[in-house]
């Protein structure tokens, strides 16, 4: 018995460790602002009431290359965790066979017997005991990796939805500014024509004409900037959806 105690202590010292502990965070007992009806953030973009945005988000979730890669890594981690967990279980092997023979009926094994059936069955079990805790640590590591990949998948999904919504808002904002600029340009062109008519009548100088022309040119420059902003946001949306750059131009440019 005295010899057994040091041996057990030696075995305990060879175990892999220490155990992992979750980090602790000091959370406040209450928040400064409370709500009786918390918002559903799982599909927060639907609260905007824009069916076009809803379709874009669904298409992005279905066709995003980045999300597909994250999902593949998540499936791989789940398979690894299942494999590591299986290492802790016995390895069972069950087999069986049936042999049927036919003879002339005059020889062994039993004279006069023409058919012989031979049945065989086997069962084998192997269980590797995890003395040192290496397999359990492998399961814990696989579980930690799985949880990390789950969070990475959620992070990619949340980021993808946020980017779709942000670029869509940029498209709509640029379109709204375009409409305002185009209305302003029409008014400024009318002013330019009036100034030119007054110049022909000798009522104003060429400086007044130049100022009116510069006002129109300034609006044209802003229109060009708004068009670039709109088109770039549309191209980014297409990339997020896994489409070629011009796939959404007709769908969103005139909307």
Short mmCIF file of C-alpha atoms in Angstrom, two decimals:
data_model
loop_
_atom_site.label_atom_id
_atom_site.label_comp_id
_atom_site.label_asym_id
_atom_site.label_seq_id
_atom_site.Cartn_x
_atom_site.Cartn_y
_atom_site.Cartn_z
CA UNK A 1 0.00 0.00 0.00
CA UNK A 2 2.89 2.34 0.82
CA UNK A 3 4.32 1.70 -2.64
CA UNK A 4 0.98 2.41 -4.28
CA UNK A 5 0.64 5.94 -2.88
CA UNK A 6 3.76 7.36 -4.63
CA UNK A 7 2.69 5.65 -7.85
CA UNK A 8 -0.74 7.29 -7.73
CA UNK A 9 0.86 10.65 -7.01
CA UNK A 10 3.16 10.17 -10.00
CA UNK A 11 0.22 9.33 -12.25
CA UNK A 12 -1.68 12.40 -11.06
CA UNK A 13 1.33 14.55 -11.79
CA UNK A 14 1.47 13.26 -15.37
CA UNK A 15 -2.12 14.32 -16.11
CA UNK A 16 -2.50 17.11 -18.64
CA UNK A 17 -3.83 20.33 -17.15
CA UNK A 18 -4.79 22.68 -15.64
CA UNK A 19 -8.53 22.89 -16.22
CA UNK A 20 -9.73 25.84 -18.24
CA UNK A 21 -11.88 28.40 -16.48
CA UNK A 22 -14.22 30.86 -18.16
CA UNK A 23 -13.20 34.50 -17.70
CA UNK A 24 -15.34 36.48 -15.28
CA UNK A 25 -16.68 39.90 -16.17
CA UNK A 26 -18.00 42.42 -13.68
CA UNK A 27 -21.44 43.37 -14.97
CA UNK A 28 -23.47 46.25 -13.53
CA UNK A 29 -26.53 45.23 -11.49
CA UNK A 30 -28.78 47.42 -13.64
CA UNK A 31 -28.66 49.66 -16.71
CA UNK A 32 -29.34 53.39 -16.86
CA UNK A 33 -32.06 52.87 -19.47
CA UNK A 34 -34.62 50.07 -19.27
CA UNK A 35 -37.25 48.90 -21.71
CA UNK A 36 -40.27 46.72 -21.09
CA UNK A 37 -40.27 45.34 -24.64
CA UNK A 38 -36.75 44.49 -25.82
CA UNK A 39 -36.25 44.69 -29.57
CA UNK A 40 -35.79 41.54 -31.63
CA UNK A 41 -32.28 41.92 -33.03
CA UNK A 42 -32.20 38.62 -34.90
CA UNK A 43 -33.75 40.26 -37.99
CA UNK A 44 -33.33 43.92 -37.10
CA UNK A 45 -33.22 45.11 -40.71
CA UNK A 46 -36.84 44.06 -41.28
CA UNK A 47 -37.93 46.80 -38.87
CA UNK A 48 -36.96 49.34 -41.56
CA UNK A 49 -39.87 48.15 -43.69
CA UNK A 50 -37.90 48.05 -46.96
CA UNK A 51 -38.65 44.91 -49.01
CA UNK A 52 -35.70 45.57 -51.35
CA UNK A 53 -33.30 45.56 -48.40
CA UNK A 54 -34.94 42.40 -47.07
CA UNK A 55 -34.33 40.63 -50.40
CA UNK A 56 -30.73 41.84 -50.58
CA UNK A 57 -29.94 40.56 -47.09
CA UNK A 58 -31.49 37.16 -47.81
CA UNK A 59 -29.56 36.89 -51.07
CA UNK A 60 -26.34 37.86 -49.30
CA UNK A 61 -26.87 35.20 -46.63
CA UNK A 62 -27.45 32.62 -49.36
CA UNK A 63 -24.64 33.59 -51.74
CA UNK A 64 -21.84 35.26 -49.79
CA UNK A 65 -18.45 33.55 -50.36
CA UNK A 66 -17.16 34.72 -46.96
CA UNK A 67 -20.16 33.24 -45.16
CA UNK A 68 -19.77 29.98 -47.09
CA UNK A 69 -16.13 29.72 -45.98
CA UNK A 70 -17.07 30.41 -42.35
CA UNK A 71 -19.83 27.79 -42.51
CA UNK A 72 -17.42 25.21 -43.95
CA UNK A 73 -14.95 25.86 -41.14
CA UNK A 74 -17.78 25.50 -38.62
CA UNK A 75 -18.77 22.11 -40.07
CA UNK A 76 -15.13 21.03 -39.97
CA UNK A 77 -14.86 21.98 -36.29
CA UNK A 78 -18.05 20.07 -35.47
CA UNK A 79 -16.67 16.97 -37.19
CA UNK A 80 -13.38 17.32 -35.28
CA UNK A 81 -15.22 17.63 -31.96
CA UNK A 82 -17.27 14.52 -32.76
CA UNK A 83 -14.11 12.62 -33.67
CA UNK A 84 -12.34 13.62 -30.45
CA UNK A 85 -15.40 12.69 -28.40
CA UNK A 86 -15.51 9.28 -30.05
CA UNK A 87 -11.94 8.62 -28.87
CA UNK A 88 -13.26 8.39 -25.30
CA UNK A 89 -15.70 5.60 -26.20
CA UNK A 90 -15.01 1.88 -26.72
CA UNK A 91 -14.24 0.76 -30.26
CA UNK A 92 -16.75 -1.95 -31.10
CA UNK A 93 -16.44 -4.39 -34.00
CA UNK A 94 -19.20 -6.83 -34.88
CA UNK A 95 -18.87 -9.23 -37.77
CA UNK A 96 -20.58 -12.26 -39.18
CA UNK A 97 -20.43 -14.63 -42.12
CA UNK A 98 -22.40 -17.40 -43.77
CA UNK A 99 -20.77 -20.16 -45.83
CA UNK A 100 -22.94 -22.51 -47.88
CA UNK A 101 -21.42 -25.59 -49.55
CA UNK A 102 -22.81 -28.38 -51.71
CA UNK A 103 -21.39 -31.91 -52.04
CA UNK A 104 -22.23 -35.06 -53.92
CA UNK A 105 -24.07 -36.65 -51.00
CA UNK A 106 -21.61 -39.56 -50.56
CA UNK A 107 -18.80 -38.00 -48.56
CA UNK A 108 -18.27 -36.07 -45.29
CA UNK A 109 -19.23 -34.15 -43.29
CA UNK A 110 -22.53 -36.08 -43.10
CA UNK A 111 -23.15 -38.81 -45.66
CA UNK A 112 -26.25 -38.18 -47.70
CA UNK A 113 -26.20 -34.43 -47.03
CA UNK A 114 -25.93 -32.32 -50.16
CA UNK A 115 -25.98 -28.83 -48.60
CA UNK A 116 -24.02 -27.54 -45.62
CA UNK A 117 -24.43 -24.11 -43.98
CA UNK A 118 -21.69 -22.72 -41.74
CA UNK A 119 -22.49 -19.66 -39.60
CA UNK A 120 -19.80 -17.56 -37.94
CA UNK A 121 -20.17 -14.50 -35.70
CA UNK A 122 -17.59 -12.36 -33.96
CA UNK A 123 -17.58 -9.45 -31.52
CA UNK A 124 -14.59 -7.38 -30.52
CA UNK A 125 -14.29 -4.36 -28.22
CA UNK A 126 -11.25 -2.18 -27.59
CA UNK A 127 -11.22 0.61 -25.03
CA UNK A 128 -8.14 2.72 -24.56
CA UNK A 129 -8.21 4.12 -21.03
CA UNK A 130 -7.35 7.81 -20.82
CA UNK A 131 -4.96 7.63 -17.86
CA UNK A 132 -3.14 10.88 -18.59
CA UNK A 133 -6.14 12.95 -19.64
CA UNK A 134 -4.74 13.61 -23.11
CA UNK A 135 -7.91 12.52 -24.88
CA UNK A 136 -10.10 14.57 -22.57
CA UNK A 137 -7.92 17.59 -23.21
CA UNK A 138 -8.25 16.89 -26.91
CA UNK A 139 -12.03 16.97 -26.55
CA UNK A 140 -11.82 20.22 -24.59
CA UNK A 141 -9.57 21.75 -27.25
CA UNK A 142 -11.92 20.63 -30.01
CA UNK A 143 -14.87 22.07 -28.09
CA UNK A 144 -13.05 25.38 -27.63
CA UNK A 145 -12.21 25.46 -31.33
CA UNK A 146 -15.84 24.72 -32.19
CA UNK A 147 -17.08 27.55 -29.98
CA UNK A 148 -14.53 29.90 -31.55
CA UNK A 149 -15.67 28.94 -35.05
CA UNK A 150 -19.31 29.40 -34.04
CA UNK A 151 -18.51 32.92 -32.87
CA UNK A 152 -16.49 33.56 -36.03
CA UNK A 153 -19.46 32.42 -38.13
CA UNK A 154 -21.81 34.71 -36.23
CA UNK A 155 -19.34 37.56 -36.58
CA UNK A 156 -19.14 37.08 -40.35
CA UNK A 157 -22.94 36.90 -40.55
CA UNK A 158 -23.48 40.04 -38.47
CA UNK A 159 -20.79 41.93 -40.39
CA UNK A 160 -22.25 40.80 -43.72
CA UNK A 161 -25.75 42.00 -42.83
CA UNK A 162 -24.40 45.30 -41.51
CA UNK A 163 -22.37 45.88 -44.68
CA UNK A 164 -25.36 45.12 -46.90
CA UNK A 165 -27.52 47.56 -44.94
CA UNK A 166 -24.79 50.23 -44.88
CA UNK A 167 -24.13 50.09 -48.62
CA UNK A 168 -27.84 49.97 -49.39
CA UNK A 169 -28.35 53.09 -47.27
CA UNK A 170 -25.48 54.71 -49.15
CA UNK A 171 -27.15 53.89 -52.48
CA UNK A 172 -30.46 55.36 -51.37
CA UNK A 173 -28.77 58.42 -49.88
CA UNK A 174 -26.87 59.11 -53.08
CA UNK A 175 -30.06 58.69 -55.11
CA UNK A 176 -31.89 61.18 -52.88
CA UNK A 177 -29.07 63.71 -53.23
CA UNK A 178 -29.09 63.14 -56.99
CA UNK A 179 -32.77 63.97 -57.22
CA UNK A 180 -32.25 67.18 -55.25
CA UNK A 181 -29.22 68.13 -57.35
CA UNK A 182 -31.04 67.47 -60.62
CA UNK A 183 -33.95 69.67 -59.56
CA UNK A 184 -31.49 72.37 -58.54
CA UNK A 185 -29.70 72.08 -61.87
CA UNK A 186 -32.90 72.57 -63.82
CA UNK A 187 -33.59 75.74 -61.87
CA UNK A 188 -30.01 76.97 -62.29
CA UNK A 189 -30.12 76.34 -66.06
CA UNK A 190 -33.25 78.48 -66.27
CA UNK A 191 -31.41 81.23 -64.38
CA UNK A 192 -28.46 80.92 -66.77
CA UNK A 193 -30.72 81.31 -69.80
CA UNK A 194 -32.32 84.36 -68.21
CA UNK A 195 -28.92 85.93 -67.45
CA UNK A 196 -27.78 85.32 -71.03
CA UNK A 197 -30.92 86.97 -72.34
CA UNK A 198 -30.31 89.95 -70.10
CA UNK A 199 -26.69 90.03 -71.26
CA UNK A 200 -27.81 90.11 -74.89
CA UNK A 201 -30.07 93.00 -73.97
CA UNK A 202 -27.13 94.81 -72.38
CA UNK A 203 -28.62 94.69 -68.89
CA UNK A 204 -25.84 92.63 -67.23
CA UNK A 205 -22.15 92.08 -67.77
CA UNK A 206 -20.27 89.01 -68.88
CA UNK A 207 -19.25 88.50 -65.24
CA UNK A 208 -22.88 87.76 -64.37
CA UNK A 209 -23.01 85.20 -67.17
CA UNK A 210 -19.80 83.57 -65.93
CA UNK A 211 -21.20 83.32 -62.42
CA UNK A 212 -24.39 81.66 -63.65
CA UNK A 213 -22.37 79.21 -65.76
CA UNK A 214 -20.11 78.41 -62.78
CA UNK A 215 -23.18 77.64 -60.68
CA UNK A 216 -24.37 75.11 -63.26
CA UNK A 217 -20.88 73.59 -63.49
CA UNK A 218 -20.74 73.24 -59.70
CA UNK A 219 -24.02 71.34 -59.67
CA UNK A 220 -22.76 69.10 -62.49
CA UNK A 221 -19.66 68.28 -60.44
CA UNK A 222 -21.77 67.33 -57.44
CA UNK A 223 -24.02 65.19 -59.64
CA UNK A 224 -20.95 63.32 -60.90
CA UNK A 225 -19.82 62.71 -57.33
CA UNK A 226 -23.25 61.41 -56.32
CA UNK A 227 -23.30 59.08 -59.33
CA UNK A 228 -19.91 57.65 -58.41
CA UNK A 229 -21.00 57.16 -54.80
CA UNK A 230 -24.16 55.38 -55.90
CA UNK A 231 -22.43 53.12 -58.43
CA UNK A 232 -19.61 52.15 -56.08
CA UNK A 233 -22.07 51.23 -53.35
CA UNK A 234 -24.04 49.14 -55.85
CA UNK A 235 -20.86 47.33 -56.90
CA UNK A 236 -19.97 46.64 -53.26
CA UNK A 237 -23.45 45.23 -52.70
CA UNK A 238 -22.98 42.91 -55.67
CA UNK A 239 -19.68 41.67 -54.22
CA UNK A 240 -21.34 41.02 -50.85
CA UNK A 241 -24.01 38.96 -52.61
CA UNK A 242 -21.40 36.98 -54.55
CA UNK A 243 -22.40 38.56 -57.89
CA UNK A 244 -20.41 40.24 -60.63
CA UNK A 245 -19.98 44.03 -60.19
CA UNK A 246 -22.69 45.16 -62.60
CA UNK A 247 -25.36 42.66 -61.61
CA UNK A 248 -27.39 45.06 -59.46
CA UNK A 249 -27.01 48.28 -61.47
CA UNK A 250 -30.32 48.02 -63.32
CA UNK A 251 -32.12 46.69 -60.24
CA UNK A 252 -31.05 49.53 -57.93
CA UNK A 253 -29.95 52.47 -60.07
CA UNK A 254 -33.47 53.45 -61.11
CA UNK A 255 -35.18 52.44 -57.85
#
